[in-house]
PDB file of C-alpha atoms in Angstrom:
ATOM      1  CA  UNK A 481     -69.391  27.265 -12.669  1.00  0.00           C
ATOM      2  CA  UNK A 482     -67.866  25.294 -15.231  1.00  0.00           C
ATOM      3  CA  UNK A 483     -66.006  23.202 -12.786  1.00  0.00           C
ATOM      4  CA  UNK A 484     -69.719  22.322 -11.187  1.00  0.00           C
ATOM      5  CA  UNK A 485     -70.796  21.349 -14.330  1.00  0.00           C
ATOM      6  CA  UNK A 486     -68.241  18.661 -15.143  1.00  0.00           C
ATOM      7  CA  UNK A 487     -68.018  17.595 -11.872  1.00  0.00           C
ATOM      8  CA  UNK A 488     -71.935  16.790 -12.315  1.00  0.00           C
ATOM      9  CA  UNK A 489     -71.572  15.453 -15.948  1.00  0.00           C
ATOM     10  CA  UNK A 490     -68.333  12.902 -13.914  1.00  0.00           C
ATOM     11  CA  UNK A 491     -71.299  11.803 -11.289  1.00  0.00           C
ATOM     12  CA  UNK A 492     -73.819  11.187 -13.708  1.00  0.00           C
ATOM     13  CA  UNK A 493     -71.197   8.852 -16.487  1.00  0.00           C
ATOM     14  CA  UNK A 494     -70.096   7.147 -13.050  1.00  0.00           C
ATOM     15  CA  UNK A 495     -73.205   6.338 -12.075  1.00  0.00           C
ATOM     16  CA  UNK A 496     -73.898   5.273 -15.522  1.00  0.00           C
ATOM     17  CA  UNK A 497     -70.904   2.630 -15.290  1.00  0.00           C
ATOM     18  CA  UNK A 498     -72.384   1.557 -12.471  1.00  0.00           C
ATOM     19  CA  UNK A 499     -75.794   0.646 -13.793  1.00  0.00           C
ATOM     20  CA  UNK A 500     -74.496  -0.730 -16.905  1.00  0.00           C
ATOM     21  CA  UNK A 501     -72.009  -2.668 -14.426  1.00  0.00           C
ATOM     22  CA  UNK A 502     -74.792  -4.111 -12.318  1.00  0.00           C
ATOM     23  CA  UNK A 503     -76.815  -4.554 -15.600  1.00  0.00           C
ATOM     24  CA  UNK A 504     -73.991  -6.613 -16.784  1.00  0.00           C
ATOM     25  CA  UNK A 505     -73.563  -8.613 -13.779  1.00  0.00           C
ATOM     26  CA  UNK A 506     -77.456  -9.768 -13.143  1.00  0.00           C
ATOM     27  CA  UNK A 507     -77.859 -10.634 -16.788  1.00  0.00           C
ATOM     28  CA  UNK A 508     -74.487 -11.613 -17.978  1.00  0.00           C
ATOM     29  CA  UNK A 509     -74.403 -14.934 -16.018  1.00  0.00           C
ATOM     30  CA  UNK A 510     -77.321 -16.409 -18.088  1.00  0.00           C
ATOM     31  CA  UNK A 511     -75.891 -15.033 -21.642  1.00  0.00           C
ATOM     32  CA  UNK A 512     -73.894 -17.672 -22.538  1.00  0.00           C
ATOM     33  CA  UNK A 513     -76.847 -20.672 -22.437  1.00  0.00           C
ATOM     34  CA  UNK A 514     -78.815 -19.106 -24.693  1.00  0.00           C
ATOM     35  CA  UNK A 515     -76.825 -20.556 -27.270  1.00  0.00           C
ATOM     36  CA  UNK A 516     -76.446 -23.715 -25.498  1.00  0.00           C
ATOM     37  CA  UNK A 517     -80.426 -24.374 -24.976  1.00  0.00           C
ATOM     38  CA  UNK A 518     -81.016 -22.931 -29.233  1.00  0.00           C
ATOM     39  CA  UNK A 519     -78.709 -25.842 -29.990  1.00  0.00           C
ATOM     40  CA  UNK A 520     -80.297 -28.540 -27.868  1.00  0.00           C
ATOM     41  CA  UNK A 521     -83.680 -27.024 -29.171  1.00  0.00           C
ATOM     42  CA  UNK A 522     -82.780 -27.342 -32.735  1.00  0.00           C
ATOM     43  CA  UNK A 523     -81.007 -30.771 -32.925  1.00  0.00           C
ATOM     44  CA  UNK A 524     -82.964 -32.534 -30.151  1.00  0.00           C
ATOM     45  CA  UNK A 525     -80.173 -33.801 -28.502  1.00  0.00           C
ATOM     46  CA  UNK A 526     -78.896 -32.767 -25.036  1.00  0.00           C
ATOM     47  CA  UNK A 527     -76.076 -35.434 -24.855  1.00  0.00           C
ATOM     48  CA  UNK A 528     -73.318 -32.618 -25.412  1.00  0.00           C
ATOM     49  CA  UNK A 529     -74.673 -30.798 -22.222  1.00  0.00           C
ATOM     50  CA  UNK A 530     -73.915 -31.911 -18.779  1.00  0.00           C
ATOM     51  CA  UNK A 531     -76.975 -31.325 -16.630  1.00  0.00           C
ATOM     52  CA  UNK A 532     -74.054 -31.736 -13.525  1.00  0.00           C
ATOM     53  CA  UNK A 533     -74.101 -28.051 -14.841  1.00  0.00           C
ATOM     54  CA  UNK A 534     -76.844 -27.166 -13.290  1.00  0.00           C
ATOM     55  CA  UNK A 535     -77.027 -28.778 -10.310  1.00  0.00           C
ATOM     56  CA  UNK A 536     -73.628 -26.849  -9.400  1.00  0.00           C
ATOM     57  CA  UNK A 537     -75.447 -23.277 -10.534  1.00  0.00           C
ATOM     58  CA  UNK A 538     -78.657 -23.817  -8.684  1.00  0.00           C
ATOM     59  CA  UNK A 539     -76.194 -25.404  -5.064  1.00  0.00           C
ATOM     60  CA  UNK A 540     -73.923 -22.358  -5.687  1.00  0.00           C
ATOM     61  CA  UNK A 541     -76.730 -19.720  -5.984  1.00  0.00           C
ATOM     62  CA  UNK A 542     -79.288 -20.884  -3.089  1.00  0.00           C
ATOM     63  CA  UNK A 543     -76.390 -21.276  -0.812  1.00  0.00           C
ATOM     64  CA  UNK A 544     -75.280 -17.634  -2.297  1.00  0.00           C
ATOM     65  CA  UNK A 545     -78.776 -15.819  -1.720  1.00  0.00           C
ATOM     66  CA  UNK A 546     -79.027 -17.352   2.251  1.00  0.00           C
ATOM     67  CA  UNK A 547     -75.358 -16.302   2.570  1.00  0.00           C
ATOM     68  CA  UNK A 548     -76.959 -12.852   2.479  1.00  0.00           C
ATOM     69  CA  UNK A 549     -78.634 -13.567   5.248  1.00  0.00           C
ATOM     70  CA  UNK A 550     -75.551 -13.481   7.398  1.00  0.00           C
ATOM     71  CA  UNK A 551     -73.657 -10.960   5.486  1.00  0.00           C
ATOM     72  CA  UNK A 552     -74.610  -8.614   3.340  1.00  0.00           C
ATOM     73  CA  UNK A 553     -73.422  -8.026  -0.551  1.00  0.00           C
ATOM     74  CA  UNK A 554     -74.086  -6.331  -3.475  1.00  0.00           C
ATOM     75  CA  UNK A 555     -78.309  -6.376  -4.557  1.00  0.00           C
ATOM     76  CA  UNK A 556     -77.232  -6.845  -8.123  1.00  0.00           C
ATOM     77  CA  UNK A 557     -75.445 -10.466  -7.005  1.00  0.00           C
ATOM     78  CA  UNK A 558     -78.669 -11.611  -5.368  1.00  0.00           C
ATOM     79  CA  UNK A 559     -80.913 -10.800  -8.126  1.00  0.00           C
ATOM     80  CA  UNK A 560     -77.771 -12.744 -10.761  1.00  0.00           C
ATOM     81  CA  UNK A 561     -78.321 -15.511  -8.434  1.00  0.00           C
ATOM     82  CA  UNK A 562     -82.126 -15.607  -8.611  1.00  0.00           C
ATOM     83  CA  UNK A 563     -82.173 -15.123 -12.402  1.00  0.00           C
ATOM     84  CA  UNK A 564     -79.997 -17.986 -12.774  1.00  0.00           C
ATOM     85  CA  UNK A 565     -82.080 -20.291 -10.713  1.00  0.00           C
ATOM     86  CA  UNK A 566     -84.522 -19.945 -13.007  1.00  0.00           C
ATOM     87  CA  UNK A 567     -82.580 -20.147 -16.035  1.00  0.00           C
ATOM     88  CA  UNK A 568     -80.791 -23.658 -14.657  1.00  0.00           C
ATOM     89  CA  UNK A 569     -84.524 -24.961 -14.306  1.00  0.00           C
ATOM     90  CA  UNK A 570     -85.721 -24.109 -17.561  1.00  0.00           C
ATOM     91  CA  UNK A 571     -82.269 -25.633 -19.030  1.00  0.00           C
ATOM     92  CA  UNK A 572     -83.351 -28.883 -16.637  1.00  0.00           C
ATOM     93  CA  UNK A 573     -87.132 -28.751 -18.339  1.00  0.00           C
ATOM     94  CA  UNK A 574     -85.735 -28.475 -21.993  1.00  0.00           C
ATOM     95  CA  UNK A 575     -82.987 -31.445 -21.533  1.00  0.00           C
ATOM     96  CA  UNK A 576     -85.599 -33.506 -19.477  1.00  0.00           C
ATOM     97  CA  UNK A 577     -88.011 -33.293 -22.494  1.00  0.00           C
ATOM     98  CA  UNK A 578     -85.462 -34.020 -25.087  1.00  0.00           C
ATOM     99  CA  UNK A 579     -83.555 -37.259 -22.931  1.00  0.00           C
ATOM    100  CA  UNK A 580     -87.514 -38.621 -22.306  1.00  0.00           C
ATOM    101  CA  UNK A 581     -88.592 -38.092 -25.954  1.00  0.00           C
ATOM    102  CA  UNK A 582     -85.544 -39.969 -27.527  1.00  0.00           C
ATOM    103  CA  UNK A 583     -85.439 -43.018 -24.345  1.00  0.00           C
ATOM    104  CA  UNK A 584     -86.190 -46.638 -25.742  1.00  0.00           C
ATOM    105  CA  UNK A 585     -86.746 -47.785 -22.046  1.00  0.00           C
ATOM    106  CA  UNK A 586     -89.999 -47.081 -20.781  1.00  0.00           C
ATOM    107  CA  UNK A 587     -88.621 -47.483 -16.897  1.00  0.00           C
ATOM    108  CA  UNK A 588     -89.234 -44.035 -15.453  1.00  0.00           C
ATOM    109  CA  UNK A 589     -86.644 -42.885 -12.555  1.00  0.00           C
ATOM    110  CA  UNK A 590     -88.391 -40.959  -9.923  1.00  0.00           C
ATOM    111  CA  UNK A 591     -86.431 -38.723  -7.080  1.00  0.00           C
ATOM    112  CA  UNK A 592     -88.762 -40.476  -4.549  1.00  0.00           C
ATOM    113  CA  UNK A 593     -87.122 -43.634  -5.553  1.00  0.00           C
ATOM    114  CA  UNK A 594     -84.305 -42.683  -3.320  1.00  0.00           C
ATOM    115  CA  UNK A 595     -81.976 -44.357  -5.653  1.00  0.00           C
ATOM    116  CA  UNK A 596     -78.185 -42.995  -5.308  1.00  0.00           C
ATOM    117  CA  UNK A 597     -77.341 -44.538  -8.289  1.00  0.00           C
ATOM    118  CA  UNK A 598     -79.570 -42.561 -10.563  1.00  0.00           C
ATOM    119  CA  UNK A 599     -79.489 -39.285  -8.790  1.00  0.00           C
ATOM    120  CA  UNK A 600     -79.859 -36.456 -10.782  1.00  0.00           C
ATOM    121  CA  UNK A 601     -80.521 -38.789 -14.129  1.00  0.00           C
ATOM    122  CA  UNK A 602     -84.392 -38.633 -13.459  1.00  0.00           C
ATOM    123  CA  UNK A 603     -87.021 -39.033 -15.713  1.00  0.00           C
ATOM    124  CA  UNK A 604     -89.337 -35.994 -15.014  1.00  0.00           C
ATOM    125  CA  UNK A 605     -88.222 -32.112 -14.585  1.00  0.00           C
ATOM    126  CA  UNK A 606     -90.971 -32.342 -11.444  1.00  0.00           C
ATOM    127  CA  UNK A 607     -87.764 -34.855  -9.585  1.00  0.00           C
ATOM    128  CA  UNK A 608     -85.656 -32.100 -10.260  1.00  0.00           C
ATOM    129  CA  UNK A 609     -87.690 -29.705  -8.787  1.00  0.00           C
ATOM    130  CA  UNK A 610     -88.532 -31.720  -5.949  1.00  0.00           C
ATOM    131  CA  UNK A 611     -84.902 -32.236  -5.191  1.00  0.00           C
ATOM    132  CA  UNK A 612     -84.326 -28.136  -5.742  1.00  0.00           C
ATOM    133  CA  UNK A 613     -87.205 -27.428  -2.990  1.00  0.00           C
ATOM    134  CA  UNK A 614     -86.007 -29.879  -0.667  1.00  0.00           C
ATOM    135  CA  UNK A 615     -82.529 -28.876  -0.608  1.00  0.00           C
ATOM    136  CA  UNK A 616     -83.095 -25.143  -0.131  1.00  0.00           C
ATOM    137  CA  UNK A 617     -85.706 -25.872   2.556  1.00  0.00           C
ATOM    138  CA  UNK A 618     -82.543 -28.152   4.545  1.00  0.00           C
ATOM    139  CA  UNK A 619     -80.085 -25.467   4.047  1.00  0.00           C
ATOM    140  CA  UNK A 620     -82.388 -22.637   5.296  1.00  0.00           C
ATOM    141  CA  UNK A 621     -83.425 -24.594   8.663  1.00  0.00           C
ATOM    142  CA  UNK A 622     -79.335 -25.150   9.144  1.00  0.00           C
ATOM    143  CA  UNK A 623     -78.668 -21.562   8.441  1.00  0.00           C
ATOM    144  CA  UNK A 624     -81.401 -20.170  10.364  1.00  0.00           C
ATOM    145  CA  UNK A 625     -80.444 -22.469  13.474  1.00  0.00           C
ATOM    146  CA  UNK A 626     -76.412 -21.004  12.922  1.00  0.00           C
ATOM    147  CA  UNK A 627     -76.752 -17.826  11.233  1.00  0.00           C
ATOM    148  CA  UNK A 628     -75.444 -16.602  15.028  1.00  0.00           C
ATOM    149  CA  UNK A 629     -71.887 -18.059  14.036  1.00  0.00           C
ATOM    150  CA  UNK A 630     -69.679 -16.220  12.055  1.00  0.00           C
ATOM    151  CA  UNK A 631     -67.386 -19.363  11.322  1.00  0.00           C
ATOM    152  CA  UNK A 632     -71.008 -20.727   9.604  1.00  0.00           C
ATOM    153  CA  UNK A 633     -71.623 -17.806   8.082  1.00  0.00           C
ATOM    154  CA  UNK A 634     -67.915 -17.546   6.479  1.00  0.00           C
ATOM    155  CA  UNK A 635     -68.211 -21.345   5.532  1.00  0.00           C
ATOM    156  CA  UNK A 636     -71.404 -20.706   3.956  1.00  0.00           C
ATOM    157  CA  UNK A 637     -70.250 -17.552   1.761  1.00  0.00           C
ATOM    158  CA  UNK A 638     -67.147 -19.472   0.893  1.00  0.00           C
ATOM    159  CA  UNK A 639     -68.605 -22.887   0.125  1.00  0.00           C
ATOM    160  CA  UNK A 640     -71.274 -20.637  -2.377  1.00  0.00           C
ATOM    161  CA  UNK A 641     -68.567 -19.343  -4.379  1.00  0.00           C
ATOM    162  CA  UNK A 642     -66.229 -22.477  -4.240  1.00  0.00           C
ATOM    163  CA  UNK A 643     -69.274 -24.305  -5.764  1.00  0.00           C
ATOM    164  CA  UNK A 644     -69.649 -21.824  -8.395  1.00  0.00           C
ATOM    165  CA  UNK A 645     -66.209 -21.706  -9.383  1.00  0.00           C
ATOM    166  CA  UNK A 646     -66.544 -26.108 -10.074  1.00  0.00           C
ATOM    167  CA  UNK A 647     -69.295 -24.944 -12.530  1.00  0.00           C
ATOM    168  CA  UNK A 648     -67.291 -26.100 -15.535  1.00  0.00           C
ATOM    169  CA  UNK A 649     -65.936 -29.317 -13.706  1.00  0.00           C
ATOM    170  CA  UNK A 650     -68.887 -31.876 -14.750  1.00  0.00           C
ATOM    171  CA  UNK A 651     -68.683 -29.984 -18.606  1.00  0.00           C
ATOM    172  CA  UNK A 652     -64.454 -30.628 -18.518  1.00  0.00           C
ATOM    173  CA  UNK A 653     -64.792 -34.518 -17.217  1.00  0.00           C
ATOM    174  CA  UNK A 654     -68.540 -34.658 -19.719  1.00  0.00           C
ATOM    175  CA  UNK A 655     -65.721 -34.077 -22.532  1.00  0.00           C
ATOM    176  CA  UNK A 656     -62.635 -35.907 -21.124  1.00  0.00           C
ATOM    177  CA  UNK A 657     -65.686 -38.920 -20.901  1.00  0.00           C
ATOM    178  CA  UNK A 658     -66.299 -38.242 -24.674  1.00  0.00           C
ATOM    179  CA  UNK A 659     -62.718 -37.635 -25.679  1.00  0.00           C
ATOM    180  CA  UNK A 660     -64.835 -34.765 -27.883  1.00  0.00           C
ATOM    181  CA  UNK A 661     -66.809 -31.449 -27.665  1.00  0.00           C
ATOM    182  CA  UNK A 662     -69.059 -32.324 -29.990  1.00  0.00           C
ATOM    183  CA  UNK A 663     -72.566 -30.970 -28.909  1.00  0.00           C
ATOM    184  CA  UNK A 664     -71.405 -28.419 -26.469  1.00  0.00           C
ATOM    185  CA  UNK A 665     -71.644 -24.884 -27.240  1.00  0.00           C
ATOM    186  CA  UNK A 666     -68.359 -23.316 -27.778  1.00  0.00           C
ATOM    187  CA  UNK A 667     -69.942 -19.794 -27.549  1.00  0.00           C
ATOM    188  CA  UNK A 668     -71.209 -20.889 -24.581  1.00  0.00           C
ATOM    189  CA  UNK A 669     -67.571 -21.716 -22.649  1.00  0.00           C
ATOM    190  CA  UNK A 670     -66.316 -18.272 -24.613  1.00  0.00           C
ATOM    191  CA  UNK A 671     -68.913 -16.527 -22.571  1.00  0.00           C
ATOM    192  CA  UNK A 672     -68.139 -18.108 -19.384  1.00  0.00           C
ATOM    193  CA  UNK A 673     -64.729 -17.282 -19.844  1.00  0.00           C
ATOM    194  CA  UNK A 674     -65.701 -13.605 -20.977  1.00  0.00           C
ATOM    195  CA  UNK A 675     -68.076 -13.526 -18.464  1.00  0.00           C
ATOM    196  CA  UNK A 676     -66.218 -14.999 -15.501  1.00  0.00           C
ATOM    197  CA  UNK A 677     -63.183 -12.619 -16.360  1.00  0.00           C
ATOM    198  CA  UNK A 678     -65.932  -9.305 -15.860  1.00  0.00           C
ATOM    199  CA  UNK A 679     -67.049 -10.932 -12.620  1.00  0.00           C
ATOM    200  CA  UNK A 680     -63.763 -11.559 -11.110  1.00  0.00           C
ATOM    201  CA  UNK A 681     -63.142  -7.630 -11.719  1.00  0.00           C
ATOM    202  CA  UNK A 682     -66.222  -6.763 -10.527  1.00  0.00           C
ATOM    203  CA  UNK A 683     -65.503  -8.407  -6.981  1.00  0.00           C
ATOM    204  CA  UNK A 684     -61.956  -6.912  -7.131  1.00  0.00           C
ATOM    205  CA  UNK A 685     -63.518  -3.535  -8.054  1.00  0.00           C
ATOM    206  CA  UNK A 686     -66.725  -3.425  -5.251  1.00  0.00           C
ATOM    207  CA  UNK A 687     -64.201  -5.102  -2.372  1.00  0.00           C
ATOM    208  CA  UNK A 688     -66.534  -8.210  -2.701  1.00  0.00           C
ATOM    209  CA  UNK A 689     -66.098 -10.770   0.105  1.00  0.00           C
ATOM    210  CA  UNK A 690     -62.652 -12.321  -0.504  1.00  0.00           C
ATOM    211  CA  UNK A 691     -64.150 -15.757  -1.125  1.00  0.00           C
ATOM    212  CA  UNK A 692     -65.858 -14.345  -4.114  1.00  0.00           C
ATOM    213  CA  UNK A 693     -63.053 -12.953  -6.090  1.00  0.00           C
ATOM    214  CA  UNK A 694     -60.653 -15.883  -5.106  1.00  0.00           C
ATOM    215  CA  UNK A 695     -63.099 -18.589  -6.237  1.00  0.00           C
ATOM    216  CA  UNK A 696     -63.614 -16.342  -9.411  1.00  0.00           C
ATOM    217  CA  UNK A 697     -59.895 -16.613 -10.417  1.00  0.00           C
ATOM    218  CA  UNK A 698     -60.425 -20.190 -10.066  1.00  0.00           C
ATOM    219  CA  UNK A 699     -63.303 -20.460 -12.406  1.00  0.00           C
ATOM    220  CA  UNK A 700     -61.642 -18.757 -15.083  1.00  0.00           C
ATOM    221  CA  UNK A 701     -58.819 -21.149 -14.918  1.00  0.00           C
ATOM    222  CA  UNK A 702     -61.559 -24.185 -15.185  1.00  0.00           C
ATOM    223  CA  UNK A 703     -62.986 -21.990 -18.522  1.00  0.00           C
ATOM    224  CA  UNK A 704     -59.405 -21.874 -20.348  1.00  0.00           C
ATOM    225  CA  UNK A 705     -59.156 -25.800 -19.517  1.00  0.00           C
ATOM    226  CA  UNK A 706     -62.372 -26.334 -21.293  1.00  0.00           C
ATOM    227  CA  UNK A 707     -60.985 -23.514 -24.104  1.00  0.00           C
ATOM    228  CA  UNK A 708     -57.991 -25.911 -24.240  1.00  0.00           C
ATOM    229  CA  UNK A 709     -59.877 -29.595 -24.532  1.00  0.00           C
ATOM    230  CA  UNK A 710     -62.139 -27.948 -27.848  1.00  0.00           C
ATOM    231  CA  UNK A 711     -58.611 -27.184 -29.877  1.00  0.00           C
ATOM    232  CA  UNK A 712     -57.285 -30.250 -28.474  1.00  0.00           C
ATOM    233  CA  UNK A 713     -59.987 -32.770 -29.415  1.00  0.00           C
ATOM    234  CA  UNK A 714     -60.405 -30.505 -32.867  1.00  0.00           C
ATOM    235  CA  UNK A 715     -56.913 -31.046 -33.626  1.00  0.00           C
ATOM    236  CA  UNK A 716     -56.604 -34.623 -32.507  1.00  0.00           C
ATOM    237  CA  UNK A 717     -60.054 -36.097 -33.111  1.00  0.00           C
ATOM    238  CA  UNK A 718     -60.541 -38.938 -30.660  1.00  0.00           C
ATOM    239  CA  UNK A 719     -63.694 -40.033 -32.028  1.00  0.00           C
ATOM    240  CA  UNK A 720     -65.576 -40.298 -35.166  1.00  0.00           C
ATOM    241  CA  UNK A 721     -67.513 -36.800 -36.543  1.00  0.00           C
ATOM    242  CA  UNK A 722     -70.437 -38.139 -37.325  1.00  0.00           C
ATOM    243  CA  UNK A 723     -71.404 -39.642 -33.481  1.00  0.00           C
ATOM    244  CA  UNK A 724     -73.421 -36.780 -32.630  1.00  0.00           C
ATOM    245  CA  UNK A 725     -75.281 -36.378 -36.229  1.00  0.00           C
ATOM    246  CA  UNK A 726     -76.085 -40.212 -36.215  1.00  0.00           C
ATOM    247  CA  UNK A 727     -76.971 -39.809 -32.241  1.00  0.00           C
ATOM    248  CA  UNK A 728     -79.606 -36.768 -33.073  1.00  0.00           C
ATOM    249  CA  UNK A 729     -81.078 -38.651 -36.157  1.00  0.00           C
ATOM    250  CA  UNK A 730     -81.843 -41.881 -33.861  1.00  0.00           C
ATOM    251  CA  UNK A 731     -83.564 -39.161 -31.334  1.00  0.00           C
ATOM    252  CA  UNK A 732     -85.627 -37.970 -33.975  1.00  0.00           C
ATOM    253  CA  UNK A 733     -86.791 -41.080 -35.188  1.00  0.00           C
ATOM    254  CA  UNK A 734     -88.010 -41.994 -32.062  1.00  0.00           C
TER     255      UNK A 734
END
């Protein structure tokens, strides 16, 4: 009798584990910009940000949730991917809003402008979204023309992840550009790093697709390089402190 008992008190804490390990996994992905997007709020100035950011999230997660399509995974990694589409577009609306409020030129860059040489640097969130919709409507006519191939399918699943794991590529070359870290949210890149290190588990732990949990180890490596630049550039300044007060000031007099 007793031996029922804890055996039912073991299923019940597992299954716990579980939920809080799902829990963890659909909301844990978005944790770390919420300090990111208070900062931008409160200073007005989103020049510490890469928006390159979120065009890798939003690439990695559509081409994540029609992977699905082809082969299935975890329900808790297709709702993380659909929570952080819309968290990447509300990042997009917030540093849209902040660039166009502190612009002197009154030129306005349009995604219907075609222009390679401003893509993704356009002037309304509504070009961002436009780009978004168009994409994901491309990649679901290719996938639903091959979703019969496995080597597709594979590709697909393996070119999600690999995108994912270059999340913190445009944020490591935004800073090597600046020679600082000034304006980016250190709490933020502890939290991917946190973050990424809990996800990399969890593939190893559910026997995730082995794209997923090799791309993972990669991602963590970009997070300690970006760990590494903020001592670097704190210890050896590159650039003067006050570039990002005097840069937020200007935006606000505007």
């Amino acid at each position: 009798m007793e031996d029922e008992v804890f055996e039912q008190l073991l299923q019940v804490f597992n299954q716990l584990v579980l939920w809080i390990a799902a829990g963890a996994m659909i909301f844990g992905g978005v944790v770390p910009y919420i300090p990111q997007y208070r900062d931008i709020l409160r200073t007005q100035n989103a020049e510490g940000f890469s928006t390159y950011v979120c065009l890798v999230l939003l690439v990695a997660n559509i081409l994540r949730i029609l992977f699905r399509f082809g082969r299935y995974f975890e329900t808790p990694l297709l709702w993380q991917s659909i929570i952080m589409i819309v968290t990447m577009l509300t990042m997009l609306n917030l540093c849209t809003s902040v660039r166009m409020a502190g612009e002197l030129s009154t030129k306005r860059r349009s995604f219907l402008d075609f222009e390679w040489g401003y893509f993704w640097s356009w002037s309304r969130f509504v070009d961002y979204l436009q780009c978004v919709v168009g994409f994901t409507l491309l990649a679901a006519y290719v996938t639903y023309l091959l979703l019969d191939s496995p080597v597709y399918v594979e590709s697909l699943g393996f070119l999600a992840v690999f995108t994912e794991a270059m999340l913190g590529m445009p944020q490591l070359y935004c800073n090597h550009q600046n020679k600082s870290t000034e304006g980016m949210s250190i709490k933020m890149v502890a939290m991917w790093t946190s973050g990424d290190t809990f996800k990399t588990g969890y593939f190893l732990l559910t026997q995730a697709p082995v794209q997923f949990w090799t791309c993972g180890l990669l991602q963590v490596g970009v997070d300690v390089a970006i760990l590494a630049q903020v001592y670097y550039y704190g210890r050896y300044p590159q650039k003067p402190a006050s570039h990002a007060v005097s840069h937020t000031s200007s935006a606000k007099a505007l």
